[in-house]
Coordinates of C-alpha atoms (C1' of nucleotides) in Angstrom, one line a residue:
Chain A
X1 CA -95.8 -67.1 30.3
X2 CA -98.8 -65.7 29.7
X3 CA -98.1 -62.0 28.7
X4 CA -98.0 -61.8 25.2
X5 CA -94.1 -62.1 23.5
X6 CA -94.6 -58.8 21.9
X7 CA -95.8 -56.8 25.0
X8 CA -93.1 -58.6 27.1
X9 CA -90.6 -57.4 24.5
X10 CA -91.9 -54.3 24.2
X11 CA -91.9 -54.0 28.3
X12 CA -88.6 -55.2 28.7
X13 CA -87.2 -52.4 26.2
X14 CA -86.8 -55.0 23.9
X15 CA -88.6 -53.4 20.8
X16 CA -86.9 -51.1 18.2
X17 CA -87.1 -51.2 14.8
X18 CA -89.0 -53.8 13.0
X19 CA -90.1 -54.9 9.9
X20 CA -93.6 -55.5 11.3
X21 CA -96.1 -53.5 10.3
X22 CA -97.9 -55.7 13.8
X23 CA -95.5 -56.5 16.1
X24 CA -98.5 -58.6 17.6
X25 CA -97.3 -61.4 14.4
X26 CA -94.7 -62.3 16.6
X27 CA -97.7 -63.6 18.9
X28 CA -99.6 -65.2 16.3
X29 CA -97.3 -67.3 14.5
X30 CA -93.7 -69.2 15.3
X31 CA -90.7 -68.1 13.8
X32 CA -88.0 -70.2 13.0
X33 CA -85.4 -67.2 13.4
X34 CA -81.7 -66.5 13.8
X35 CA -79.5 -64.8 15.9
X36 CA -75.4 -64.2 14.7
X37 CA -72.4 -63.3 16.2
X38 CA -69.3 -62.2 14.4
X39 CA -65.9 -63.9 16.6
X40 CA -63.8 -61.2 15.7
X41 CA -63.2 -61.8 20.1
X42 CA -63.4 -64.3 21.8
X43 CA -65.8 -63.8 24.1
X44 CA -69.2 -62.0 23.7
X45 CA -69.5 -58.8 25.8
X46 CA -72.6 -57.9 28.4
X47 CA -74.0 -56.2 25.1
X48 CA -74.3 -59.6 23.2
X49 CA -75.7 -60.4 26.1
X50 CA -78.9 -58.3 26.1
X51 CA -79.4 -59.3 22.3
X52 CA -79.1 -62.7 24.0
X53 CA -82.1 -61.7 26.2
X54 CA -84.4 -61.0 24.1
X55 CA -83.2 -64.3 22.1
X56 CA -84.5 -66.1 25.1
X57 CA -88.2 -64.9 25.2
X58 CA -88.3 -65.5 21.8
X59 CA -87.6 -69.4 22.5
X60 CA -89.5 -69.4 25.6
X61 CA -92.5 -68.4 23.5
X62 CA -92.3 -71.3 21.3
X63 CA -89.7 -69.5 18.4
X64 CA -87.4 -71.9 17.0
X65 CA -83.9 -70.5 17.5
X66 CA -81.0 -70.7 15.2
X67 CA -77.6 -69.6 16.7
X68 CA -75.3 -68.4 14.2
X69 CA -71.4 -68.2 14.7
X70 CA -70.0 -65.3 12.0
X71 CA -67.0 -67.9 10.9
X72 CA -66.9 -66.6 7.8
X73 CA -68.1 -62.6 8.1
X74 CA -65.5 -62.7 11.1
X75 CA -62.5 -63.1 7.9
X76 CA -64.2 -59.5 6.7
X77 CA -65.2 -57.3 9.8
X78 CA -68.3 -55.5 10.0
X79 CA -67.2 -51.9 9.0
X80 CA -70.9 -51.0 10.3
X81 CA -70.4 -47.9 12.7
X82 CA -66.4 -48.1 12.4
X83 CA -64.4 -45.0 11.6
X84 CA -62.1 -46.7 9.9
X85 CA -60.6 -50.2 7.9
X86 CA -60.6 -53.2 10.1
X87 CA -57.1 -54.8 11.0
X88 CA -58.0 -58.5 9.8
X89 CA -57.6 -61.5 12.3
X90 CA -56.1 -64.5 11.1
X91 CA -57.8 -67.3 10.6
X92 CA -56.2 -69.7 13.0
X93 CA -57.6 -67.3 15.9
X94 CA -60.8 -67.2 14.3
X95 CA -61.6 -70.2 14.9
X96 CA -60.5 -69.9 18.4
X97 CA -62.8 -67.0 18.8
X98 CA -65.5 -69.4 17.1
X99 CA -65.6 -72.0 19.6
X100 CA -65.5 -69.7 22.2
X101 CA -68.5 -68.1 20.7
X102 CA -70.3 -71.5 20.6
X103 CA -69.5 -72.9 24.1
X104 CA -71.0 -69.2 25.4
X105 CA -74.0 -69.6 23.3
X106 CA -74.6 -73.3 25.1
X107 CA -73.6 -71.7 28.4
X108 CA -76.3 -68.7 28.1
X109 CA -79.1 -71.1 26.3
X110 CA -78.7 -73.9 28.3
X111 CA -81.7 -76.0 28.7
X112 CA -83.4 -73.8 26.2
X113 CA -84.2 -75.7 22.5
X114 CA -81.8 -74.5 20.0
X115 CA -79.4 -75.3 17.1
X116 CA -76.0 -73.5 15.9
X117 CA -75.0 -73.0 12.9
X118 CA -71.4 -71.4 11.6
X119 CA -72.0 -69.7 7.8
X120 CA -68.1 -70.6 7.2
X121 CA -69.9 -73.8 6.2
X122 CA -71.8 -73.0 4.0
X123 CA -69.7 -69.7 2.5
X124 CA -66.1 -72.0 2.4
X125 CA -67.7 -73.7 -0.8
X126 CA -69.2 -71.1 -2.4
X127 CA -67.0 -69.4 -5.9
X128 CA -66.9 -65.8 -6.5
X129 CA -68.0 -65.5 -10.1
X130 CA -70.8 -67.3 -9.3
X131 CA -72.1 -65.5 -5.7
X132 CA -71.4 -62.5 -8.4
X133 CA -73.9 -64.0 -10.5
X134 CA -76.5 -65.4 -8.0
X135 CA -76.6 -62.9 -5.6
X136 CA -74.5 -59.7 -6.7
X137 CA -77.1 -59.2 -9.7
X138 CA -79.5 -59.1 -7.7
X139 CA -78.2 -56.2 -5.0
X140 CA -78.9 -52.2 -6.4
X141 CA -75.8 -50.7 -5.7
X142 CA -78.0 -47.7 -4.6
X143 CA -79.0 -49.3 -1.6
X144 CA -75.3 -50.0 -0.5
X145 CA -74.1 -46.8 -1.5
X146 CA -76.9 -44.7 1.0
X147 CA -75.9 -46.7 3.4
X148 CA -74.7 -44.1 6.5
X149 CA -71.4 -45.3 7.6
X150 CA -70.6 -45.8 3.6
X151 CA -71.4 -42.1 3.3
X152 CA -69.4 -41.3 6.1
X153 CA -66.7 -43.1 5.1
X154 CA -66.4 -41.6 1.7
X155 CA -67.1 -38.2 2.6
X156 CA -64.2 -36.0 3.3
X157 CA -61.6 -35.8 6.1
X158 CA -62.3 -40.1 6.4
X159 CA -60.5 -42.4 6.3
X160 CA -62.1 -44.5 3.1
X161 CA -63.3 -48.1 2.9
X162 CA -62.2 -51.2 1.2
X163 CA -64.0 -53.1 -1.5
X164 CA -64.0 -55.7 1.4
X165 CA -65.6 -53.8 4.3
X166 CA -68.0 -52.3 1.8
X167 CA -69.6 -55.8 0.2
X168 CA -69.5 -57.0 4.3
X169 CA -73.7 -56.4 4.3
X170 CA -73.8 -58.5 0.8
X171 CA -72.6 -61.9 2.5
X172 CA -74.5 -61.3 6.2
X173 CA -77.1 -60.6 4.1
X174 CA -76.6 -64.1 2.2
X175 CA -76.5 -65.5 5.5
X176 CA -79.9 -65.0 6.1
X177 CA -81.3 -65.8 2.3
X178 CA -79.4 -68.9 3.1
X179 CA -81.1 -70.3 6.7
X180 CA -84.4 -69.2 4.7
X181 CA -83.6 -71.5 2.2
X182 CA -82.5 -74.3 4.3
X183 CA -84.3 -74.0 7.6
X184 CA -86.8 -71.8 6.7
X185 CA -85.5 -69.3 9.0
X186 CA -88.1 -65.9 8.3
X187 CA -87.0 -64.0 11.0
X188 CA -83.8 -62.1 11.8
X189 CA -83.4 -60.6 15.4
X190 CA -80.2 -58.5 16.2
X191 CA -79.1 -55.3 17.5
X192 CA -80.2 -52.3 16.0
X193 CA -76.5 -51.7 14.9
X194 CA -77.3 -54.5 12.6
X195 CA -80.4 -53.3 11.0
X196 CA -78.3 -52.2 7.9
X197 CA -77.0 -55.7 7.5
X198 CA -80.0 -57.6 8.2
X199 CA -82.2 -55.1 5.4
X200 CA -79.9 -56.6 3.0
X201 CA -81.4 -60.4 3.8
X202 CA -84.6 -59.7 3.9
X203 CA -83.8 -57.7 0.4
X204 CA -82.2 -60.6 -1.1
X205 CA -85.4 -62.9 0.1
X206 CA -87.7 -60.5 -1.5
X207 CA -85.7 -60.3 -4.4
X208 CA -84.0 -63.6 -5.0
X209 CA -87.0 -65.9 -3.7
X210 CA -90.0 -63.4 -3.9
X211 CA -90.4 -64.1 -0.4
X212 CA -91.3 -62.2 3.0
X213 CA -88.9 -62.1 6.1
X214 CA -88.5 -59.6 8.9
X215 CA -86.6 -58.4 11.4
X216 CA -86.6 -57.7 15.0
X217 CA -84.1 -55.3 16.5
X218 CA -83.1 -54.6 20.0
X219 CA -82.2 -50.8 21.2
X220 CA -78.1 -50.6 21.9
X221 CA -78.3 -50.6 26.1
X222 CA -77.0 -47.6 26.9
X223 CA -76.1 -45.8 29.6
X224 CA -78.2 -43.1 29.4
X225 CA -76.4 -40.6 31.7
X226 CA -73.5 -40.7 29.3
X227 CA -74.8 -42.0 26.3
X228 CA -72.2 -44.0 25.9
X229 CA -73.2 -48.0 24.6
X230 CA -72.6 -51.0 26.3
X231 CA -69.8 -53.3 24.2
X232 CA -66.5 -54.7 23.1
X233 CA -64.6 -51.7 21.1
X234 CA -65.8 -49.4 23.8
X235 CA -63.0 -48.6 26.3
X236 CA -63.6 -51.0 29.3
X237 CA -65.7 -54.1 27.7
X238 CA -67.2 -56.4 30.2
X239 CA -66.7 -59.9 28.8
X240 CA -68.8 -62.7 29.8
X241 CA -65.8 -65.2 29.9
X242 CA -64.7 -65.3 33.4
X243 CA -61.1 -65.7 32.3
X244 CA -61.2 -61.7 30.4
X245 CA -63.7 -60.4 33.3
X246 CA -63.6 -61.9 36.8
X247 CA -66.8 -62.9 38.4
X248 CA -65.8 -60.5 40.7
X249 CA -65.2 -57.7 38.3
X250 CA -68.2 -58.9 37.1
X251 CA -70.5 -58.8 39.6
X252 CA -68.9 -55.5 40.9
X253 CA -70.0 -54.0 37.4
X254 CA -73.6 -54.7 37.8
X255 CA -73.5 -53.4 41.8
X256 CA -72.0 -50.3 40.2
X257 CA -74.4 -49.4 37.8
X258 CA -76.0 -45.7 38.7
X259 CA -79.6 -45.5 40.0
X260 CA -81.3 -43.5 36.6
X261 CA -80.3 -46.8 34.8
X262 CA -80.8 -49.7 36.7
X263 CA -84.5 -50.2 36.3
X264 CA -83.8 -50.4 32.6
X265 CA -81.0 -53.2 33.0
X266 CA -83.4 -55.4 35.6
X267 CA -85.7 -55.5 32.3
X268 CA -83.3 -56.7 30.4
X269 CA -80.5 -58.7 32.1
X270 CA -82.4 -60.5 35.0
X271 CA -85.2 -63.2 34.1
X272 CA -87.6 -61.9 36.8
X273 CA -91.3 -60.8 36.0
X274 CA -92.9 -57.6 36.0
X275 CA -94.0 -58.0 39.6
X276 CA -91.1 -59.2 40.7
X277 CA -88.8 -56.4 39.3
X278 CA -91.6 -53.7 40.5
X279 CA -91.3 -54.7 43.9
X280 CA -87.6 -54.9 43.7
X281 CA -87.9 -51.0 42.7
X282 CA -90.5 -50.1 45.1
X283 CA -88.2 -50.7 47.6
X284 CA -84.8 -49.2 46.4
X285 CA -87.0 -46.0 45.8
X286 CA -87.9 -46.0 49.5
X287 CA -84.2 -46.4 50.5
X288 CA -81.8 -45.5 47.2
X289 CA -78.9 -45.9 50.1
X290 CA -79.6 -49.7 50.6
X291 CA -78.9 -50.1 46.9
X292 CA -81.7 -53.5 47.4
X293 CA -82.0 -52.8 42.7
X294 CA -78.6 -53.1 42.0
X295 CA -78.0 -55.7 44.3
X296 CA -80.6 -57.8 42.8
X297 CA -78.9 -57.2 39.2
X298 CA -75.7 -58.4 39.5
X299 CA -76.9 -61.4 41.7
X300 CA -79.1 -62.2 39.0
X301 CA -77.0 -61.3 35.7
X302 CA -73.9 -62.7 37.3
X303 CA -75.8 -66.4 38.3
X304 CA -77.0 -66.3 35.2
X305 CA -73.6 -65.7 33.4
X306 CA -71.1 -67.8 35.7
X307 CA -73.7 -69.8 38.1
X308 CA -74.9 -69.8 41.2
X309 CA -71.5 -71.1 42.6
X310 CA -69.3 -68.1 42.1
X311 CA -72.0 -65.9 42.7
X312 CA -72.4 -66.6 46.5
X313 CA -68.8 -66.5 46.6
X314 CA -68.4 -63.3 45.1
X315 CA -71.3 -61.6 47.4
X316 CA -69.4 -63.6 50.5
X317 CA -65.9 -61.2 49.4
X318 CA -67.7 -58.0 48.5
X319 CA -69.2 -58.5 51.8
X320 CA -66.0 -58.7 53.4
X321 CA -64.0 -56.5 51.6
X322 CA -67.0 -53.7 51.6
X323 CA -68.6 -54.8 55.1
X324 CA -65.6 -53.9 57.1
X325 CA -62.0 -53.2 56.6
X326 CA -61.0 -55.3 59.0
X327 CA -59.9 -58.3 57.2
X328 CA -58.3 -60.4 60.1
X329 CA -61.2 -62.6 60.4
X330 CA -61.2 -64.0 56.8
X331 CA -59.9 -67.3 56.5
X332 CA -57.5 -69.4 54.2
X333 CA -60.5 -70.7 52.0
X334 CA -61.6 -67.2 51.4
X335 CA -58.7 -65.9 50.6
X336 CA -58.3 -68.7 47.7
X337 CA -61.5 -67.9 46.6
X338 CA -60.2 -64.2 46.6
X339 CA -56.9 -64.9 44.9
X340 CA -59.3 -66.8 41.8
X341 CA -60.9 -63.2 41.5
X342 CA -58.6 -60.7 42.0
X343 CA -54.5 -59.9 40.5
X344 CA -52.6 -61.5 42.5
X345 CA -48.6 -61.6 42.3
X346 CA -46.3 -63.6 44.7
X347 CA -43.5 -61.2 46.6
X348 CA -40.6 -61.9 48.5
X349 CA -40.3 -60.5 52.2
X350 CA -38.4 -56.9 51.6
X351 CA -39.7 -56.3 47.9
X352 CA -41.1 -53.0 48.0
X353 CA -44.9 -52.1 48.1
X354 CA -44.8 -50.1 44.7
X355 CA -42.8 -52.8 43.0
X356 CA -45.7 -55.2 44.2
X357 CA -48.6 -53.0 43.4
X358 CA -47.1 -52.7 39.6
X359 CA -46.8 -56.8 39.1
X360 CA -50.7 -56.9 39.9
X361 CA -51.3 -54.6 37.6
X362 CA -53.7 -52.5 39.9
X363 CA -51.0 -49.3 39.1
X364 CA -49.0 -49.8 35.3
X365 CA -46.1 -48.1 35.7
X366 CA -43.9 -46.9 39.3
X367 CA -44.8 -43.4 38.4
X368 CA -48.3 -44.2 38.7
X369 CA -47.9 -45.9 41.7
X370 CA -46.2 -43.3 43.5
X371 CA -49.6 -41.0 42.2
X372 CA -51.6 -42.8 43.8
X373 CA -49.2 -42.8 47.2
X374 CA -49.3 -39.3 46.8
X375 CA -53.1 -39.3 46.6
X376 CA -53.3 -41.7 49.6
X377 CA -55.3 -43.9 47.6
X378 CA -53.6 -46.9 48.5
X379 CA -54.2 -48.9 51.4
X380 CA -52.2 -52.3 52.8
X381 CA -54.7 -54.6 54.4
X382 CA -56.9 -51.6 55.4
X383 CA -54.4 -49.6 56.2
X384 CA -53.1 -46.5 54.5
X385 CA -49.4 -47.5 53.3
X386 CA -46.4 -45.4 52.6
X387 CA -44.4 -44.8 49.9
X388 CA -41.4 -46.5 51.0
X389 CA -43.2 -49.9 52.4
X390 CA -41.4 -52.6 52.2
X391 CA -43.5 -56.2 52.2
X392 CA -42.7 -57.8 55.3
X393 CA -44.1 -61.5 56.7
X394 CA -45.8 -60.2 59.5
X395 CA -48.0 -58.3 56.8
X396 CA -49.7 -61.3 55.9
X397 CA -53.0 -62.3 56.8
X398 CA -54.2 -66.0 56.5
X399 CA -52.1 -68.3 54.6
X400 CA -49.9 -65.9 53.5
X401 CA -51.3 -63.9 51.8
X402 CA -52.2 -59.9 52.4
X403 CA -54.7 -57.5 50.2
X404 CA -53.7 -54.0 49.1
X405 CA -56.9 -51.4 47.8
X406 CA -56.4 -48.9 45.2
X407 CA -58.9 -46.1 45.5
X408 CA -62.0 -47.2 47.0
X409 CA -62.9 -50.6 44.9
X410 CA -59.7 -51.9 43.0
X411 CA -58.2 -54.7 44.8
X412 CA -55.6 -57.7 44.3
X413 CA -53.7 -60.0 46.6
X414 CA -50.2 -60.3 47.1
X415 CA -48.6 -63.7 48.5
X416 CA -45.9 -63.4 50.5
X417 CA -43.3 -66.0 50.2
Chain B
rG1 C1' -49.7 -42.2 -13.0
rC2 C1' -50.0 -36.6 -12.0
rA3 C1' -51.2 -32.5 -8.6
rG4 C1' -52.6 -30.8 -3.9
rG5 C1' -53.7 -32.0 1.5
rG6 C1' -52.7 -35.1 5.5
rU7 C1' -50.3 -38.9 9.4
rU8 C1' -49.0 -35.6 17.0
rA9 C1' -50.1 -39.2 23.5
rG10 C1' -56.4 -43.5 25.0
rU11 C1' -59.5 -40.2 21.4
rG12 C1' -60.2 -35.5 18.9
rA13 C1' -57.1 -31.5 18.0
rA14 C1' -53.1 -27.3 18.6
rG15 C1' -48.1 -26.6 17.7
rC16 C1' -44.9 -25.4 12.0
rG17 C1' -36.6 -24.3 14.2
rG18 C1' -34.8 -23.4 20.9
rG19 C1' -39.1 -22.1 26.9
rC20 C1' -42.1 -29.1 23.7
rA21 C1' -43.0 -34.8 27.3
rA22 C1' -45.9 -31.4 23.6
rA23 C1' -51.8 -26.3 24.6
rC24 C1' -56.9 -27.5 24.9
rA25 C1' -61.1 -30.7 25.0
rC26 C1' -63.0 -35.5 25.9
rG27 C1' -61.8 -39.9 28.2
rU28 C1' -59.3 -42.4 32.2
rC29 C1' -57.4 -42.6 37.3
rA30 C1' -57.4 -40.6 42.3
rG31 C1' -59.2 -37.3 46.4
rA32 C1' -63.5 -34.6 48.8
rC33 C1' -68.9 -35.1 49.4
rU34 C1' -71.8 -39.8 49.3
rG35 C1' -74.8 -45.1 49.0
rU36 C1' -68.7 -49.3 46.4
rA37 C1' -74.4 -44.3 42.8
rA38 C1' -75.2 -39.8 39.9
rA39 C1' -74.0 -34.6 39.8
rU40 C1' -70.4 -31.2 41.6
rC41 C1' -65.5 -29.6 43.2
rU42 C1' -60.0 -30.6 43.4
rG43 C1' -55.8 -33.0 41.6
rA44 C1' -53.2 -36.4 38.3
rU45 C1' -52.6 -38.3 33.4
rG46 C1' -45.1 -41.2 28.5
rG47 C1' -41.3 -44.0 31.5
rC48 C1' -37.4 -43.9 35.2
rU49 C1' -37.2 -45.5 43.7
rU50 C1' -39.6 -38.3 42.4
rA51 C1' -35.5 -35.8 39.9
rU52 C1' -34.2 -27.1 38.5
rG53 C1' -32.3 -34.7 36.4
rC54 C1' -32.2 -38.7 32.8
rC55 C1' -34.5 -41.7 28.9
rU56 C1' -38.2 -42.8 25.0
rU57 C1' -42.1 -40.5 22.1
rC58 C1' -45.1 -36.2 17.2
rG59 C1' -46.2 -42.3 10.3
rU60 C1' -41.0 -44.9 8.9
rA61 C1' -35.8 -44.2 7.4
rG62 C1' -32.1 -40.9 6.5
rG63 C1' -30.2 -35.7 6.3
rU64 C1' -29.5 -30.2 7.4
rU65 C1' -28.6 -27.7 12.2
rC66 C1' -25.1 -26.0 18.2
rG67 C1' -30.5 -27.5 18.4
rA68 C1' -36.0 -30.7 14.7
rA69 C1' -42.9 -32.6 16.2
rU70 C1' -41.4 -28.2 13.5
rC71 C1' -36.7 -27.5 7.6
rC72 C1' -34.9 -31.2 3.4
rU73 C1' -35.0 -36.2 0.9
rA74 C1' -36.9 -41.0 0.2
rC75 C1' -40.6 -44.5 1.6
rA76 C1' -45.4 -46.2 3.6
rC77 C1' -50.4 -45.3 4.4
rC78 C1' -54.9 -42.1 4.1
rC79 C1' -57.9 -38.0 1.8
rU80 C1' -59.4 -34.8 -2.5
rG81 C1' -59.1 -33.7 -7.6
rC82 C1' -57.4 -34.9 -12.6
rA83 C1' -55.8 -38.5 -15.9
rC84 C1' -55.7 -43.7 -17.2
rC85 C1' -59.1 -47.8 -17.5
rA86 C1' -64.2 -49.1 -18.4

RNA sequence: GCAGGGUUAGUGAAGCGGGCAAACACGUCAGACUGUAAAUCUGAUGGCUUAUGCCUUCGUAGGUUCGAAUCCUACACCCUGCACCA
């Protein structure tokens, strides 16, 4: 490591706003900073995961990390950039969601130095009157009120805000006053969505303790053809848990990602250097077709998410399944691999293809099913299938077991028994 | 509490007694072209073994009507204003 932290972050796409009037400080002294995520899932999506990036060169440059779990914001909701009032979760599953939280956080750091923290403990003690007193005289309500989604939410034709979602910035905000008391923790990192929330700590510090803390934000990851950001209430989340998003699915994601942004997620998803990522460019200029940049993403995002086991099995199916349609040659240990991945659904011999294809779940309903007859977008093994198929043995491949495609790149398995 | 306005499919938003499974846009899915891209073009987009048919949907529950997303009543929730409180 021996580019600066501040020039690798700012490289890497890495740099937004900042509280730094330097962002060279960052080079010149180490932090003790945090990092939170609120469990109101439980998993973290591929946009945690970039936060989680930039999380890692911070430790890799000698920043002592503190991982915080959102236990306790998690029984509020972050109104931050919602339209409108938050169902709550109940708690029981909220602390599901907070373990799950934790084991990713060990999975993603692992072999990094770090410590986690969950602010339920230190927020299940604390008595209203007095956070009132302590920390609620000390807030301007001015500050609250400017806020943009508050506006927003007040303003006319919305849909209004609780008391609750509106004092949400007031206890991440204590979060942070909090670690700085207790860990000395002067630095916040987060995603920019969270700058609003994270002002209010480093308020409360200035205020409270007369003290100095900053905070480093990350850009949302966008996509920028679209403009639409990268995360869990957006419509089609990629989870890092393998159970919500196959490693399949998963890797398939990152192989799918257009050209115009795939330089911008090797910066940020993959742990390769400059040079390293520049070659890796160089070349899928020279032949876009060969895809050689997108490859090299989601073999590098998805070893890094679920390990370098699954990953060369995934690339051993996508190579089968996009190398050829001829699937006769795969073999019973493929197809179990296969079957971990994909829907699958056992079928009796003479159940019909469209009743089949809806217990996967590749089509929702029979009436889409027969849509996508009609727009020949389903294929048996390969081959295109009719309407009125019905599953017979001879249809299977190895161990029983035979593939249908819907469009070009949806697949499951269907056992026949 | 009072007075107005609102609640329609994944989202936004039309419709304001029959032709409404509900315009349009976005999104989503598929097809063509490709590189398992992007852009573009085409089609589909509540469910039902596909149907000039049936069923379920326009906040919830009742009612009026031959017929209701459309009218009436009650309820719930949201918005705006006023009042109350401070």
């Amino acid at each position: 490591m021996h580019t600066a932290l501040s020039q690798e972050l700012k490289w890497r796409g890495f740099s937004y706003q900042t509280t730094f009037d330097d962002i060279s400080e960052v080079d010149k002294k180490k932090f003790t900073f945090y990092w939170g995520v609120d469990p109101s899932s439980d998993s973290m999506t591929i946009g945690n995961l970039a936060t989680a990036m930039m999380v890692r060169y911070f430790i890799a440059h000698g920043h002592h990390a503190v991982l915080l779990v959102g236990g306790a914001t998690g029984l509020i909701g972050d109104p931050d950039g919602k339209s409108k009032e938050r169902e709550l979760l109940n708690p029981e599953q909220l602390k599901k969601n907070s373990e799950a939280i934790t084991r990713q956080y060990k999975r993603i750091f692992k072999g990094l130095e770090f410590e986690i923290v969950d602010n339920q403990q230190w927020f299940k003690d604390i008595k209203y009157i007095d956070f009132l007193r302590d920390i609620g005289k000390n807030v301007p309500m001015r500050q609250m009120l400017g806020r943009e989604f508050v506006q927003s939410r007040l303003g006319e034709d919305s849909n209004g805000i609780s008391y609750g979602e509106f004092s949400y910035s007031l206890i991440q905000g204590y979060d942070f006053l909090h670690l700085f008391r207790t860990k000395g923790v002067t630095l916040q990192v987060c995603g920019s969505d969270q700058w609003g929330n994270s002002i209010a700590g480093v308020e409360m510090i200035r205020r409270i303790e007369g003290k100095e803390a900053h905070i480093w934000s990350a850009p949302l990851v966008v996509n920028k053809s679209t403009g639409a950001k990268f995360g869990k209430t957006e419509e089609g989340a990629v989870w890092l848990d393998g159970a919500k998003t196959s490693p399949y699915d998963f890797y398939q994601f990152w192989l799918n990602v257009e050209d115009e942004n795939v330089e911008d997620y090797l910066k940020i998803y993959t742990l390769l250097s400059k040079e390293e990522i520049e070659a890796v460019i160089g070349e899928f200029q020279k032949e876009p077709g060969q895809r050689k940049a997108q490859k090299t993403l989601a073999r590098e995002v998805t070893r890094l998410v679920h390990g370098e086991e699954e990953t060369e099995s995934v690339e051993r199916i996508t190579a089968c399944l996009f190398g050829s349609s001829d699937y006769s040659g795969l073999t019973a240990k493929d197809i179990a691999t296969m079957k971990q991945m994909l829907p699958s659904h056992e079928a009796k011999a003479g159940e019909s293809l469209i009743q089949a294809l809806v217990s996967t779940g590749l089509v929702s309903s029979g009436s889409e099913a027969r849509r996508m007859f009609a727009q020949n977008a389903i294929t048996l093994n390969g081959k295109p299938a009719d309407e009125n198929y019905t599953l017979k043995e001879s249809d299977a491949l190895a161990a029983g077991h035979t593939i249908v495609r819907k469009g070009k790149n949806k697949y499951a398995i269907v056992e026949i028994k």
